[in-house]
Amino acid sequence: QVQLVESGGGSVQPGESLRLSCTVFGTDFSKYPMGWYHLPPGKQHDLVATVAAGGSTNYKDSAQGRFIISRDNAKNAVYLQMNDLKPDDAGVYYCNRILMTSSGWSRLDDWGQGTQVTVTT
């Protein structure tokens, strides 16, 4: 069974940065696209950044220019560098293996524990 372990969240002020990490166990990590999802309070999971097995990246409009997703296949890890954080970025962040379907990206695995990001003045 695949296990996803996220870390790196914290409490920051607007404009500050965080770097989230996710380590993946139990799969051939290098073969899969990966995504970071954002779960705002009271809302649904929202895919904010993806990185393909080959390394190409895509971002939700609100993350473009502020977030950077990357992966290290030797460490079975995916990262999300979050810069210029805004109050709307607050919530729990999760990583997941993703698969492109006719409906768009779909996650493959159960959620991990996530990592909490708080942005307050």
Tab-separated table of C-alpha atoms in Angstrom:
chain	number	residue	atom	x	y	z
A	1	GLN	CA	0.000	0.000	0.000
A	2	VAL	CA	1.261	3.452	-0.909
A	3	GLN	CA	1.982	5.810	1.988
A	4	LEU	CA	2.264	9.577	1.599
A	5	VAL	CA	3.952	11.629	4.333
A	6	GLU	CA	3.687	15.404	4.098
A	7	SER	CA	5.619	17.931	6.195
A	8	GLY	CA	6.833	21.498	6.230
A	9	GLY	CA	3.693	23.429	7.024
A	10	GLY	CA	3.535	26.165	9.611
A	11	SER	CA	2.168	29.537	10.571
A	12	VAL	CA	3.427	32.513	8.587
A	13	GLN	CA	2.523	36.091	7.829
A	14	PRO	CA	1.371	37.247	4.391
A	15	GLY	CA	4.281	37.577	1.987
A	16	GLU	CA	6.398	34.932	3.693
A	17	SER	CA	7.412	31.535	2.306
A	18	LEU	CA	7.168	27.853	3.175
A	19	ARG	CA	8.591	24.724	1.585
A	20	LEU	CA	6.426	21.635	1.804
A	21	SER	CA	7.807	18.136	1.423
A	22	CYS	CA	6.150	14.826	0.656
A	23	THR	CA	7.839	11.452	0.804
A	24	VAL	CA	6.189	8.525	-0.929
A	25	PHE	CA	6.572	4.919	0.158
A	26	GLY	CA	5.481	1.675	-1.440
A	27	THR	CA	5.571	2.488	-5.137
A	28	ASP	CA	7.933	3.093	-8.030
A	29	PHE	CA	7.806	6.835	-7.466
A	30	SER	CA	9.703	7.893	-10.569
A	31	LYS	CA	7.022	6.523	-12.888
A	32	TYR	CA	4.164	8.682	-11.637
A	33	PRO	CA	3.059	12.257	-12.032
A	34	MET	CA	2.576	13.920	-8.657
A	35	GLY	CA	0.313	16.678	-7.479
A	36	TRP	CA	-0.102	18.983	-4.511
A	37	TYR	CA	-3.642	19.586	-3.344
A	38	HIS	CA	-4.946	22.401	-1.151
A	39	LEU	CA	-7.853	21.867	1.230
A	40	PRO	CA	-9.136	25.236	2.418
A	41	PRO	CA	-11.331	25.293	5.543
A	42	GLY	CA	-14.859	24.172	4.682
A	43	LYS	CA	-14.085	23.464	1.026
A	44	GLN	CA	-12.991	20.604	-1.210
A	45	HIS	CA	-9.516	19.509	-2.236
A	46	ASP	CA	-8.125	21.659	-5.031
A	47	LEU	CA	-5.192	20.620	-7.229
A	48	VAL	CA	-2.746	23.525	-7.249
A	49	ALA	CA	0.402	22.111	-8.862
A	50	THR	CA	1.497	19.055	-10.810
A	51	VAL	CA	4.833	17.627	-11.860
A	52	ALA	CA	5.068	14.953	-14.522
A	53	ALA	CA	7.298	11.913	-14.302
A	54	GLY	CA	9.581	13.689	-16.745
A	55	GLY	CA	9.605	16.871	-14.677
A	56	SER	CA	7.303	19.230	-16.559
A	57	THR	CA	5.125	21.323	-14.281
A	58	ASN	CA	1.732	22.998	-14.283
A	59	TYR	CA	0.014	25.305	-11.828
A	60	LYS	CA	-3.398	26.574	-10.952
A	61	ASP	CA	-3.689	30.247	-11.903
A	62	SER	CA	-3.600	31.392	-8.282
A	63	ALA	CA	-0.327	29.517	-7.720
A	64	GLN	CA	1.386	30.495	-10.974
A	65	GLY	CA	4.405	32.682	-10.324
A	66	ARG	CA	4.360	32.096	-6.566
A	67	PHE	CA	4.603	28.311	-6.096
A	68	ILE	CA	7.226	25.946	-7.473
A	69	ILE	CA	6.710	22.193	-7.544
A	70	SER	CA	9.704	19.899	-7.910
A	71	ARG	CA	10.614	16.279	-7.400
A	72	ASP	CA	13.641	14.239	-6.388
A	73	ASN	CA	13.236	10.698	-7.665
A	74	ALA	CA	16.290	9.495	-5.746
A	75	LYS	CA	14.529	10.450	-2.503
A	76	ASN	CA	10.982	9.491	-3.563
A	77	ALA	CA	10.018	13.036	-2.723
A	78	VAL	CA	8.031	15.911	-4.133
A	79	TYR	CA	8.246	19.489	-2.889
A	80	LEU	CA	6.187	22.654	-3.041
A	81	GLN	CA	7.999	25.952	-2.573
A	82	MET	CA	5.352	28.493	-1.630
A	83	ASN	CA	6.327	32.138	-1.891
A	84	ASP	CA	4.437	35.362	-1.223
A	85	LEU	CA	1.824	33.488	0.779
A	86	LYS	CA	-1.644	34.996	1.038
A	87	PRO	CA	-4.478	34.372	3.527
A	88	ASP	CA	-6.362	32.389	0.838
A	89	ASP	CA	-3.454	29.923	0.726
A	90	ALA	CA	-4.249	28.750	4.257
A	91	GLY	CA	-5.442	25.195	4.751
A	92	VAL	CA	-4.108	21.673	4.693
A	93	TYR	CA	-1.850	20.585	1.857
A	94	TYR	CA	-1.631	17.049	0.560
A	95	CYS	CA	0.402	15.313	-2.108
A	96	ASN	CA	-0.795	12.406	-4.197
A	97	ARG	CA	0.072	10.361	-7.212
A	98	ILE	CA	-2.112	11.515	-10.067
A	99	LEU	CA	-3.434	10.068	-13.291
A	100	MET	CA	-4.770	11.923	-16.305
A	101	THR	CA	-8.305	10.838	-17.150
A	102	SER	CA	-11.000	12.094	-19.539
A	103	SER	CA	-12.166	14.315	-16.656
A	104	GLY	CA	-8.729	15.705	-15.887
A	105	TRP	CA	-6.251	14.765	-13.190
A	106	SER	CA	-7.436	12.183	-10.697
A	107	ARG	CA	-5.651	11.090	-7.522
A	108	LEU	CA	-4.583	7.477	-7.148
A	109	ASP	CA	-4.109	7.083	-3.426
A	110	ASP	CA	-5.819	7.648	-0.101
A	111	TRP	CA	-4.924	10.946	1.528
A	112	GLY	CA	-1.988	11.166	3.896
A	113	GLN	CA	-2.109	13.228	7.071
A	114	GLY	CA	-1.415	16.458	5.209
A	115	THR	CA	0.465	19.474	6.483
A	116	GLN	CA	-1.233	22.593	7.853
A	117	VAL	CA	-0.481	26.045	6.469
A	118	THR	CA	-1.715	29.071	8.386
A	119	VAL	CA	-1.373	32.605	7.014
A	120	THR	CA	-2.305	35.321	9.447
A	121	THR	CA	-1.440	38.947	10.085
